[in-house]
Amino acid sequence: MSDAILCVDDDAGILDGFRRQLRKEFSIETAVGPQEGLKILEARGPFSVVVSDLQMPGMNGIQFLSRVREQSPDTIRILLTGNADLQASIDAINQGQIFRFLTKPCTPEALANTLKAGLAQHRLITAEHELLEHTLSGSIRVLCEVLSLVNPEAFGRSSRITRYVEAIAAELHVSELWAIKTAAMLSQIGCVILPEAVLKKVYRGEALTSEESQLFNQHPFVAFDLVAKIPRMMRVAEIIKCQDKYYDGVGVSGDHRQGNEIPMEARILKVALDFDALESAGKTKVEAFDQLKQRKGWYDPTVVEALKTAFAREIKYEMRTTTVANLDKGMILGEDIKSSTEVLLASKGQEVTPSMIMRLQNFGATSGVRQPFTVLIPMASRDCAIHPAAPPKAA
């Protein structure tokens, strides 16, 4: 609700006073007690600002605002209490990440000024998300599409793992999917330094020479240096740099973090990348998952379990044979698409985009494209566990 404010108190008389004092200047809703507040938040939220009393039966204001934060992280939270207690202030800040702490009695002017500041803060947060999720994300998608034309091997992999990390992150209730999704999209950008022959060996699970291994191991750091130059992208760059870091701390020179000290997004990306590498080497989903489970110390166990749960809700795909003329946006390539001279044009697992269709049409009119080929078309969700009898459905 745009600029809407929710006031919660167990005293209906105080809430009536809020409505009288503030209704001309603000869009106010009230709830008697924390349980009613949570119901209204669920039914009519999110709200820009939530104001809560501290002392309420069943759930105090700190606990209530912590729940608000879980349901609506961007909502600005304000605590109002008659007990000017230092410990309550500390708890409010630490547990609920409170924007302001006001004491009763609070003058209408002081409350109104605090609400105005809260609304201004919410608009600032919303504008930041708008910039990241639309302007910057749109630019990154364009960049990835251009790079996929230059290096379809590497960016076909990016397309696959982006779907994996989104599914895993959703299972783990990661609140901000933007960072992990963007990191997955850009995780292979450092591979522009690698010859195509080396990438093919990597993605097929073939052994690399010591020189090739050293070159390949540099690609996360190359990507970090490139992405870190983009404003507001340092967090994403850090995730990319740690994409090969093991849960036990091995993997990134000079970085001594281990376990849960490693960013959750990087732990997710590591599992998705290795799972995709095993699949690309010819293993089924079941075989790839079993091998991940056997690698002690490599991965966060909760992330591996989230991968398993995600595949229990995996999207079902219908496999079809088609041609370039019948490609449509949103289809998933079920195999590599090559020119008549065996040049890789688009990699298995990539999502079909308008620019890909245009490029394949141009190749078809000039050099020729090997067709027909298989595509996967997303259908209804299915609900089944990973087990040996379950055939792989996704690319």
PDB file of C-alpha atoms in Angstrom, residues 50-342:
ATOM      1  CA  VAL A  50       4.412   0.263  11.016  1.00  0.00           C
ATOM      2  CA  VAL A  51       4.191   1.862  14.489  1.00  0.00           C
ATOM      3  CA  SER A  52       3.880  -0.487  17.450  1.00  0.00           C
ATOM      4  CA  ASP A  53       3.514  -0.127  21.192  1.00  0.00           C
ATOM      5  CA  LEU A  54       6.106  -2.032  23.246  1.00  0.00           C
ATOM      6  CA  GLN A  55       4.024  -3.489  26.086  1.00  0.00           C
ATOM      7  CA  MET A  56       1.295  -5.724  24.604  1.00  0.00           C
ATOM      8  CA  PRO A  57      -0.076  -9.084  25.852  1.00  0.00           C
ATOM      9  CA  GLY A  58       1.015 -12.264  24.083  1.00  0.00           C
ATOM     10  CA  MET A  59       3.697 -10.611  21.984  1.00  0.00           C
ATOM     11  CA  ASN A  60       5.588  -7.442  22.816  1.00  0.00           C
ATOM     12  CA  GLY A  61       6.362  -4.715  20.306  1.00  0.00           C
ATOM     13  CA  ILE A  62       9.926  -5.888  19.683  1.00  0.00           C
ATOM     14  CA  GLN A  63       8.735  -9.403  18.832  1.00  0.00           C
ATOM     15  CA  PHE A  64       5.926  -8.023  16.692  1.00  0.00           C
ATOM     16  CA  LEU A  65       8.197  -5.721  14.686  1.00  0.00           C
ATOM     17  CA  SER A  66      10.638  -8.589  14.178  1.00  0.00           C
ATOM     18  CA  ARG A  67       7.779 -10.529  12.592  1.00  0.00           C
ATOM     19  CA  VAL A  68       6.939  -7.484  10.478  1.00  0.00           C
ATOM     20  CA  ARG A  69      10.537  -7.401   9.276  1.00  0.00           C
ATOM     21  CA  GLU A  70      10.353 -11.075   8.262  1.00  0.00           C
ATOM     22  CA  GLN A  71       7.147 -10.541   6.280  1.00  0.00           C
ATOM     23  CA  SER A  72       8.019  -7.158   4.830  1.00  0.00           C
ATOM     24  CA  PRO A  73      11.741  -6.279   5.040  1.00  0.00           C
ATOM     25  CA  ASP A  74      11.324  -2.853   3.435  1.00  0.00           C
ATOM     26  CA  THR A  75       8.679  -1.637   5.874  1.00  0.00           C
ATOM     27  CA  ILE A  76       9.955   1.101   8.204  1.00  0.00           C
ATOM     28  CA  ARG A  77       9.432   0.091  11.837  1.00  0.00           C
ATOM     29  CA  ILE A  78       8.850   2.498  14.742  1.00  0.00           C
ATOM     30  CA  LEU A  79       8.481   1.521  18.420  1.00  0.00           C
ATOM     31  CA  LEU A  80       6.397   3.578  20.863  1.00  0.00           C
ATOM     32  CA  THR A  81       6.537   2.908  24.586  1.00  0.00           C
ATOM     33  CA  GLY A  82       5.872   4.476  27.946  1.00  0.00           C
ATOM     34  CA  ASN A  83       8.931   2.788  29.416  1.00  0.00           C
ATOM     35  CA  ALA A  84      12.047   4.747  28.485  1.00  0.00           C
ATOM     36  CA  ASP A  85      14.137   1.665  29.179  1.00  0.00           C
ATOM     37  CA  LEU A  86      17.700   1.411  27.839  1.00  0.00           C
ATOM     38  CA  GLN A  87      17.608  -2.380  27.449  1.00  0.00           C
ATOM     39  CA  ALA A  88      14.311  -2.174  25.562  1.00  0.00           C
ATOM     40  CA  SER A  89      15.907   0.315  23.189  1.00  0.00           C
ATOM     41  CA  ILE A  90      18.895  -1.970  22.618  1.00  0.00           C
ATOM     42  CA  ASP A  91      16.655  -5.005  22.033  1.00  0.00           C
ATOM     43  CA  ALA A  92      14.466  -3.026  19.652  1.00  0.00           C
ATOM     44  CA  ILE A  93      17.424  -1.958  17.562  1.00  0.00           C
ATOM     45  CA  ASN A  94      19.142  -5.365  17.531  1.00  0.00           C
ATOM     46  CA  GLN A  95      16.131  -7.642  17.055  1.00  0.00           C
ATOM     47  CA  GLY A  96      13.726  -5.582  15.005  1.00  0.00           C
ATOM     48  CA  GLN A  97      16.137  -3.133  13.368  1.00  0.00           C
ATOM     49  CA  ILE A  98      13.905  -0.271  14.447  1.00  0.00           C
ATOM     50  CA  PHE A  99      14.034   3.012  12.537  1.00  0.00           C
ATOM     51  CA  ARG A 100      12.978   5.214  15.482  1.00  0.00           C
ATOM     52  CA  PHE A 101      12.243   4.713  19.190  1.00  0.00           C
ATOM     53  CA  LEU A 102       9.667   7.102  20.704  1.00  0.00           C
ATOM     54  CA  THR A 103       8.516   7.421  24.300  1.00  0.00           C
ATOM     55  CA  LYS A 104       5.052   8.169  25.647  1.00  0.00           C
ATOM     56  CA  PRO A 105       3.613  10.662  25.976  1.00  0.00           C
ATOM     57  CA  CYS A 106       4.532  11.666  22.425  1.00  0.00           C
ATOM     58  CA  THR A 107       3.224  14.953  21.056  1.00  0.00           C
ATOM     59  CA  PRO A 108       1.243  14.850  17.786  1.00  0.00           C
ATOM     60  CA  GLU A 109       3.943  17.033  16.177  1.00  0.00           C
ATOM     61  CA  ALA A 110       6.765  14.675  17.193  1.00  0.00           C
ATOM     62  CA  LEU A 111       4.837  11.621  15.983  1.00  0.00           C
ATOM     63  CA  ALA A 112       3.923  13.313  12.700  1.00  0.00           C
ATOM     64  CA  ASN A 113       7.528  14.336  12.067  1.00  0.00           C
ATOM     65  CA  THR A 114       8.716  10.784  12.761  1.00  0.00           C
ATOM     66  CA  LEU A 115       6.115   9.348  10.372  1.00  0.00           C
ATOM     67  CA  LYS A 116       7.207  11.789   7.659  1.00  0.00           C
ATOM     68  CA  ALA A 117      10.816  10.707   8.170  1.00  0.00           C
ATOM     69  CA  GLY A 118       9.739   7.056   8.014  1.00  0.00           C
ATOM     70  CA  LEU A 119       7.845   7.580   4.760  1.00  0.00           C
ATOM     71  CA  ALA A 120      10.829   9.420   3.270  1.00  0.00           C
ATOM     72  CA  GLN A 121      13.116   6.519   4.258  1.00  0.00           C
ATOM     73  CA  HIS A 122      10.720   4.018   2.687  1.00  0.00           C
ATOM     74  CA  ARG A 123      10.643   5.989  -0.568  1.00  0.00           C
ATOM     75  CA  LEU A 124      14.433   6.004  -0.579  1.00  0.00           C
ATOM     76  CA  ILE A 125      14.560   2.219  -0.146  1.00  0.00           C
ATOM     77  CA  THR A 126      11.910   1.733  -2.829  1.00  0.00           C
ATOM     78  CA  ALA A 127      13.817   3.947  -5.261  1.00  0.00           C
ATOM     79  CA  GLU A 128      16.991   1.930  -4.593  1.00  0.00           C
ATOM     80  CA  HIS A 129      15.165  -1.305  -5.380  1.00  0.00           C
ATOM     81  CA  GLU A 130      13.684   0.259  -8.499  1.00  0.00           C
ATOM     82  CA  LEU A 131      17.165   1.184  -9.677  1.00  0.00           C
ATOM     83  CA  LEU A 132      18.612  -2.254  -8.958  1.00  0.00           C
ATOM     84  CA  GLU A 133      15.728  -4.421 -10.096  1.00  0.00           C
ATOM     85  CA  HIS A 134      14.804  -2.555 -13.260  1.00  0.00           C
ATOM     86  CA  THR A 135      17.434  -0.148 -14.553  1.00  0.00           C
ATOM     87  CA  LEU A 136      20.560  -2.048 -13.543  1.00  0.00           C
ATOM     88  CA  SER A 137      19.051  -5.513 -14.053  1.00  0.00           C
ATOM     89  CA  GLY A 138      17.892  -4.553 -17.534  1.00  0.00           C
ATOM     90  CA  SER A 139      21.379  -3.379 -18.436  1.00  0.00           C
ATOM     91  CA  ILE A 140      22.899  -6.595 -17.089  1.00  0.00           C
ATOM     92  CA  ARG A 141      20.469  -8.731 -19.100  1.00  0.00           C
ATOM     93  CA  VAL A 142      21.473  -6.875 -22.254  1.00  0.00           C
ATOM     94  CA  LEU A 143      25.150  -7.376 -21.393  1.00  0.00           C
ATOM     95  CA  CYS A 144      24.617 -11.102 -20.843  1.00  0.00           C
ATOM     96  CA  GLU A 145      22.753 -11.488 -24.122  1.00  0.00           C
ATOM     97  CA  VAL A 146      25.544  -9.743 -26.010  1.00  0.00           C
ATOM     98  CA  LEU A 147      28.185 -11.899 -24.329  1.00  0.00           C
ATOM     99  CA  SER A 148      26.158 -15.046 -25.044  1.00  0.00           C
ATOM    100  CA  LEU A 149      26.525 -14.252 -28.732  1.00  0.00           C
ATOM    101  CA  VAL A 150      30.288 -13.929 -28.303  1.00  0.00           C
ATOM    102  CA  ASN A 151      30.765 -16.965 -26.058  1.00  0.00           C
ATOM    103  CA  PRO A 152      27.683 -19.245 -26.110  1.00  0.00           C
ATOM    104  CA  GLU A 153      29.498 -22.026 -24.232  1.00  0.00           C
ATOM    105  CA  ALA A 154      30.086 -19.947 -21.103  1.00  0.00           C
ATOM    106  CA  PHE A 155      26.846 -18.020 -21.104  1.00  0.00           C
ATOM    107  CA  GLY A 156      24.757 -21.069 -21.842  1.00  0.00           C
ATOM    108  CA  ARG A 157      26.033 -22.302 -18.512  1.00  0.00           C
ATOM    109  CA  SER A 158      25.087 -18.992 -16.856  1.00  0.00           C
ATOM    110  CA  SER A 159      21.529 -19.425 -18.075  1.00  0.00           C
ATOM    111  CA  ARG A 160      21.285 -22.903 -16.575  1.00  0.00           C
ATOM    112  CA  ILE A 161      22.752 -22.077 -13.179  1.00  0.00           C
ATOM    113  CA  THR A 162      20.607 -18.955 -12.848  1.00  0.00           C
ATOM    114  CA  ARG A 163      17.545 -21.207 -12.805  1.00  0.00           C
ATOM    115  CA  TYR A 164      19.221 -23.469 -10.244  1.00  0.00           C
ATOM    116  CA  VAL A 165      20.203 -20.687  -7.828  1.00  0.00           C
ATOM    117  CA  GLU A 166      16.750 -19.108  -7.982  1.00  0.00           C
ATOM    118  CA  ALA A 167      15.156 -22.423  -7.032  1.00  0.00           C
ATOM    119  CA  ILE A 168      17.622 -23.075  -4.186  1.00  0.00           C
ATOM    120  CA  ALA A 169      17.399 -19.513  -2.844  1.00  0.00           C
ATOM    121  CA  ALA A 170      13.609 -19.711  -2.818  1.00  0.00           C
ATOM    122  CA  GLU A 171      13.776 -22.893  -0.712  1.00  0.00           C
ATOM    123  CA  LEU A 172      16.142 -21.178   1.743  1.00  0.00           C
ATOM    124  CA  HIS A 173      13.900 -18.081   1.899  1.00  0.00           C
ATOM    125  CA  VAL A 174      16.693 -15.744   0.804  1.00  0.00           C
ATOM    126  CA  SER A 175      15.013 -12.345   1.113  1.00  0.00           C
ATOM    127  CA  GLU A 176      16.819 -10.577  -1.731  1.00  0.00           C
ATOM    128  CA  LEU A 177      16.978 -12.782  -4.817  1.00  0.00           C
ATOM    129  CA  TRP A 178      18.372  -9.987  -6.970  1.00  0.00           C
ATOM    130  CA  ALA A 179      21.977 -10.358  -5.784  1.00  0.00           C
ATOM    131  CA  ILE A 180      22.203 -14.143  -6.194  1.00  0.00           C
ATOM    132  CA  LYS A 181      20.415 -14.117  -9.550  1.00  0.00           C
ATOM    133  CA  THR A 182      22.676 -11.375 -10.884  1.00  0.00           C
ATOM    134  CA  ALA A 183      25.780 -13.131  -9.566  1.00  0.00           C
ATOM    135  CA  ALA A 184      24.738 -16.310 -11.357  1.00  0.00           C
ATOM    136  CA  MET A 185      24.115 -14.422 -14.607  1.00  0.00           C
ATOM    137  CA  LEU A 186      27.566 -12.824 -14.445  1.00  0.00           C
ATOM    138  CA  SER A 187      29.490 -15.693 -12.836  1.00  0.00           C
ATOM    139  CA  GLN A 188      31.016 -16.825 -16.136  1.00  0.00           C
ATOM    140  CA  ILE A 189      31.926 -13.379 -17.480  1.00  0.00           C
ATOM    141  CA  GLY A 190      35.573 -13.989 -16.576  1.00  0.00           C
ATOM    142  CA  CYS A 191      35.604 -16.884 -19.037  1.00  0.00           C
ATOM    143  CA  VAL A 192      36.082 -14.390 -21.865  1.00  0.00           C
ATOM    144  CA  ILE A 193      39.815 -14.859 -21.196  1.00  0.00           C
ATOM    145  CA  LEU A 194      39.614 -18.597 -21.962  1.00  0.00           C
ATOM    146  CA  PRO A 195      39.977 -20.257 -25.378  1.00  0.00           C
ATOM    147  CA  GLU A 196      36.810 -22.042 -26.505  1.00  0.00           C
ATOM    148  CA  ALA A 197      38.640 -25.397 -26.525  1.00  0.00           C
ATOM    149  CA  VAL A 198      39.456 -25.060 -22.821  1.00  0.00           C
ATOM    150  CA  LEU A 199      35.838 -24.233 -21.966  1.00  0.00           C
ATOM    151  CA  LYS A 200      34.631 -27.282 -23.858  1.00  0.00           C
ATOM    152  CA  LYS A 201      36.985 -29.482 -21.839  1.00  0.00           C
ATOM    153  CA  VAL A 202      35.797 -27.907 -18.581  1.00  0.00           C
ATOM    154  CA  TYR A 203      32.104 -28.349 -19.323  1.00  0.00           C
ATOM    155  CA  ARG A 204      32.590 -31.934 -20.510  1.00  0.00           C
ATOM    156  CA  GLY A 205      34.478 -32.834 -17.361  1.00  0.00           C
ATOM    157  CA  GLU A 206      37.696 -33.569 -19.241  1.00  0.00           C
ATOM    158  CA  ALA A 207      41.111 -33.222 -17.593  1.00  0.00           C
ATOM    159  CA  LEU A 208      42.918 -29.905 -18.036  1.00  0.00           C
ATOM    160  CA  THR A 209      46.632 -29.358 -18.333  1.00  0.00           C
ATOM    161  CA  SER A 210      48.282 -27.507 -15.441  1.00  0.00           C
ATOM    162  CA  GLU A 211      48.450 -24.356 -17.574  1.00  0.00           C
ATOM    163  CA  GLU A 212      44.778 -24.643 -18.541  1.00  0.00           C
ATOM    164  CA  SER A 213      43.767 -25.222 -14.901  1.00  0.00           C
ATOM    165  CA  GLN A 214      45.688 -22.166 -13.771  1.00  0.00           C
ATOM    166  CA  LEU A 215      44.005 -20.068 -16.455  1.00  0.00           C
ATOM    167  CA  PHE A 216      40.522 -21.381 -15.640  1.00  0.00           C
ATOM    168  CA  ASN A 217      40.999 -20.809 -11.903  1.00  0.00           C
ATOM    169  CA  GLN A 218      41.528 -17.110 -12.592  1.00  0.00           C
ATOM    170  CA  HIS A 219      38.119 -16.506 -14.168  1.00  0.00           C
ATOM    171  CA  PRO A 220      36.257 -15.680 -10.891  1.00  0.00           C
ATOM    172  CA  PHE A 221      38.866 -13.014 -10.078  1.00  0.00           C
ATOM    173  CA  VAL A 222      38.651 -11.565 -13.589  1.00  0.00           C
ATOM    174  CA  ALA A 223      34.874 -11.407 -13.184  1.00  0.00           C
ATOM    175  CA  PHE A 224      35.242  -9.786  -9.745  1.00  0.00           C
ATOM    176  CA  ASP A 225      37.475  -7.054 -11.163  1.00  0.00           C
ATOM    177  CA  LEU A 226      35.012  -6.350 -13.991  1.00  0.00           C
ATOM    178  CA  VAL A 227      31.807  -6.399 -11.937  1.00  0.00           C
ATOM    179  CA  ALA A 228      33.258  -4.431  -9.004  1.00  0.00           C
ATOM    180  CA  LYS A 229      33.692  -1.449 -11.327  1.00  0.00           C
ATOM    181  CA  ILE A 230      29.903  -1.160 -11.729  1.00  0.00           C
ATOM    182  CA  PRO A 231      28.249   1.101  -9.104  1.00  0.00           C
ATOM    183  CA  ARG A 232      26.264  -0.769  -6.406  1.00  0.00           C
ATOM    184  CA  MET A 233      27.629  -4.118  -7.572  1.00  0.00           C
ATOM    185  CA  MET A 234      30.334  -4.812  -4.961  1.00  0.00           C
ATOM    186  CA  ARG A 235      28.159  -7.345  -3.138  1.00  0.00           C
ATOM    187  CA  VAL A 236      27.504  -9.215  -6.388  1.00  0.00           C
ATOM    188  CA  ALA A 237      31.212  -9.058  -7.252  1.00  0.00           C
ATOM    189  CA  GLU A 238      32.087 -10.576  -3.861  1.00  0.00           C
ATOM    190  CA  ILE A 239      29.669 -13.468  -4.439  1.00  0.00           C
ATOM    191  CA  ILE A 240      31.240 -14.127  -7.845  1.00  0.00           C
ATOM    192  CA  LYS A 241      34.763 -14.086  -6.408  1.00  0.00           C
ATOM    193  CA  CYS A 242      33.781 -16.745  -3.844  1.00  0.00           C
ATOM    194  CA  GLN A 243      31.985 -19.030  -6.318  1.00  0.00           C
ATOM    195  CA  ASP A 244      34.681 -21.729  -6.059  1.00  0.00           C
ATOM    196  CA  LYS A 245      35.190 -21.466  -2.277  1.00  0.00           C
ATOM    197  CA  TYR A 246      34.617 -24.683  -0.357  1.00  0.00           C
ATOM    198  CA  TYR A 247      32.479 -24.713   2.786  1.00  0.00           C
ATOM    199  CA  ASP A 248      35.508 -25.817   4.833  1.00  0.00           C
ATOM    200  CA  GLY A 249      37.358 -22.644   3.777  1.00  0.00           C
ATOM    201  CA  VAL A 250      39.526 -23.944   0.935  1.00  0.00           C
ATOM    202  CA  GLY A 251      39.402 -22.407  -2.516  1.00  0.00           C
ATOM    203  CA  VAL A 252      40.062 -18.651  -2.526  1.00  0.00           C
ATOM    204  CA  SER A 253      43.611 -17.520  -1.833  1.00  0.00           C
ATOM    205  CA  GLY A 254      43.851 -14.955   0.965  1.00  0.00           C
ATOM    206  CA  ASP A 255      40.228 -15.460   2.082  1.00  0.00           C
ATOM    207  CA  HIS A 256      40.140 -17.279   5.432  1.00  0.00           C
ATOM    208  CA  ARG A 257      36.370 -17.420   5.848  1.00  0.00           C
ATOM    209  CA  GLN A 258      34.730 -20.803   6.255  1.00  0.00           C
ATOM    210  CA  GLY A 259      31.333 -22.295   6.981  1.00  0.00           C
ATOM    211  CA  ASN A 260      28.563 -19.761   7.503  1.00  0.00           C
ATOM    212  CA  GLU A 261      31.076 -16.903   7.364  1.00  0.00           C
ATOM    213  CA  ILE A 262      31.015 -17.362   3.575  1.00  0.00           C
ATOM    214  CA  PRO A 263      28.134 -15.369   2.030  1.00  0.00           C
ATOM    215  CA  MET A 264      25.024 -17.544   1.653  1.00  0.00           C
ATOM    216  CA  GLU A 265      24.731 -16.507  -2.004  1.00  0.00           C
ATOM    217  CA  ALA A 266      28.253 -17.774  -2.702  1.00  0.00           C
ATOM    218  CA  ARG A 267      27.469 -21.081  -1.001  1.00  0.00           C
ATOM    219  CA  ILE A 268      24.399 -21.441  -3.221  1.00  0.00           C
ATOM    220  CA  LEU A 269      26.347 -20.539  -6.351  1.00  0.00           C
ATOM    221  CA  LYS A 270      29.033 -23.130  -5.560  1.00  0.00           C
ATOM    222  CA  VAL A 271      26.455 -25.935  -5.339  1.00  0.00           C
ATOM    223  CA  ALA A 272      24.680 -24.828  -8.537  1.00  0.00           C
ATOM    224  CA  LEU A 273      27.918 -24.589 -10.519  1.00  0.00           C
ATOM    225  CA  ASP A 274      29.203 -27.988  -9.434  1.00  0.00           C
ATOM    226  CA  PHE A 275      25.824 -29.632  -9.988  1.00  0.00           C
ATOM    227  CA  ASP A 276      25.718 -28.210 -13.515  1.00  0.00           C
ATOM    228  CA  ALA A 277      29.297 -29.344 -14.166  1.00  0.00           C
ATOM    229  CA  LEU A 278      28.384 -32.909 -13.213  1.00  0.00           C
ATOM    230  CA  GLU A 279      25.302 -32.835 -15.434  1.00  0.00           C
ATOM    231  CA  SER A 280      27.303 -31.397 -18.327  1.00  0.00           C
ATOM    232  CA  ALA A 281      29.756 -34.284 -17.922  1.00  0.00           C
ATOM    233  CA  GLY A 282      26.910 -36.693 -18.664  1.00  0.00           C
ATOM    234  CA  LYS A 283      25.545 -37.594 -15.230  1.00  0.00           C
ATOM    235  CA  THR A 284      21.837 -37.728 -14.508  1.00  0.00           C
ATOM    236  CA  LYS A 285      20.358 -35.422 -11.893  1.00  0.00           C
ATOM    237  CA  VAL A 286      20.252 -38.269  -9.399  1.00  0.00           C
ATOM    238  CA  GLU A 287      23.886 -39.227 -10.039  1.00  0.00           C
ATOM    239  CA  ALA A 288      25.012 -35.597  -9.835  1.00  0.00           C
ATOM    240  CA  PHE A 289      23.156 -35.050  -6.552  1.00  0.00           C
ATOM    241  CA  ASP A 290      24.591 -38.229  -5.038  1.00  0.00           C
ATOM    242  CA  GLN A 291      28.114 -37.136  -5.961  1.00  0.00           C
ATOM    243  CA  LEU A 292      27.577 -33.747  -4.308  1.00  0.00           C
ATOM    244  CA  LYS A 293      26.515 -35.544  -1.112  1.00  0.00           C
ATOM    245  CA  GLN A 294      29.729 -37.592  -1.126  1.00  0.00           C
ATOM    246  CA  ARG A 295      32.034 -34.556  -1.254  1.00  0.00           C
ATOM    247  CA  LYS A 296      32.681 -33.944   2.435  1.00  0.00           C
ATOM    248  CA  GLY A 297      33.548 -30.365   3.350  1.00  0.00           C
ATOM    249  CA  TRP A 298      32.799 -28.972  -0.099  1.00  0.00           C
ATOM    250  CA  TYR A 299      29.300 -27.578   0.414  1.00  0.00           C
ATOM    251  CA  ASP A 300      26.918 -26.137   2.981  1.00  0.00           C
ATOM    252  CA  PRO A 301      24.690 -29.156   3.819  1.00  0.00           C
ATOM    253  CA  THR A 302      21.592 -26.949   4.058  1.00  0.00           C
ATOM    254  CA  VAL A 303      22.163 -25.724   0.496  1.00  0.00           C
ATOM    255  CA  VAL A 304      22.531 -29.280  -0.821  1.00  0.00           C
ATOM    256  CA  GLU A 305      19.283 -30.264   0.910  1.00  0.00           C
ATOM    257  CA  ALA A 306      17.591 -27.180  -0.542  1.00  0.00           C
ATOM    258  CA  LEU A 307      18.688 -28.350  -3.998  1.00  0.00           C
ATOM    259  CA  LYS A 308      17.026 -31.706  -3.340  1.00  0.00           C
ATOM    260  CA  THR A 309      13.814 -30.032  -2.160  1.00  0.00           C
ATOM    261  CA  ALA A 310      13.843 -27.683  -5.148  1.00  0.00           C
ATOM    262  CA  PHE A 311      13.934 -30.618  -7.535  1.00  0.00           C
ATOM    263  CA  ALA A 312      11.014 -32.168  -5.696  1.00  0.00           C
ATOM    264  CA  ARG A 313       9.062 -29.170  -7.012  1.00  0.00           C
ATOM    265  CA  GLU A 314      10.853 -29.035 -10.347  1.00  0.00           C
ATOM    266  CA  ILE A 315       9.022 -27.552 -13.304  1.00  0.00           C
ATOM    267  CA  LYS A 316       7.894 -30.176 -15.793  1.00  0.00           C
ATOM    268  CA  TYR A 317       9.009 -29.697 -19.360  1.00  0.00           C
ATOM    269  CA  GLU A 318       7.566 -31.019 -22.572  1.00  0.00           C
ATOM    270  CA  MET A 319      10.300 -31.944 -25.031  1.00  0.00           C
ATOM    271  CA  ARG A 320       9.650 -31.078 -28.668  1.00  0.00           C
ATOM    272  CA  THR A 321      11.556 -31.159 -31.904  1.00  0.00           C
ATOM    273  CA  THR A 322      11.482 -27.838 -33.706  1.00  0.00           C
ATOM    274  CA  THR A 323      13.288 -25.528 -36.123  1.00  0.00           C
ATOM    275  CA  VAL A 324      14.571 -21.963 -35.999  1.00  0.00           C
ATOM    276  CA  ALA A 325      11.397 -20.723 -37.689  1.00  0.00           C
ATOM    277  CA  ASN A 326       9.291 -22.063 -34.815  1.00  0.00           C
ATOM    278  CA  LEU A 327      11.424 -20.927 -31.869  1.00  0.00           C
ATOM    279  CA  ASP A 328       9.622 -18.838 -29.281  1.00  0.00           C
ATOM    280  CA  LYS A 329      10.777 -16.727 -26.347  1.00  0.00           C
ATOM    281  CA  GLY A 330      10.933 -18.689 -23.079  1.00  0.00           C
ATOM    282  CA  MET A 331      11.712 -22.087 -24.584  1.00  0.00           C
ATOM    283  CA  ILE A 332      14.787 -23.896 -23.197  1.00  0.00           C
ATOM    284  CA  LEU A 333      17.277 -25.430 -25.613  1.00  0.00           C
ATOM    285  CA  GLY A 334      17.422 -29.195 -25.144  1.00  0.00           C
ATOM    286  CA  GLU A 335      20.690 -29.505 -27.057  1.00  0.00           C
ATOM    287  CA  ASP A 336      23.467 -27.365 -28.490  1.00  0.00           C
ATOM    288  CA  ILE A 337      22.586 -25.542 -31.696  1.00  0.00           C
ATOM    289  CA  LYS A 338      25.364 -25.452 -34.261  1.00  0.00           C
ATOM    290  CA  SER A 339      25.895 -24.016 -37.706  1.00  0.00           C
ATOM    291  CA  SER A 340      26.248 -26.283 -40.721  1.00  0.00           C
ATOM    292  CA  THR A 341      30.026 -25.939 -40.235  1.00  0.00           C
ATOM    293  CA  GLU A 342      29.821 -27.096 -36.560  1.00  0.00           C
TER     294      GLU A 342
END
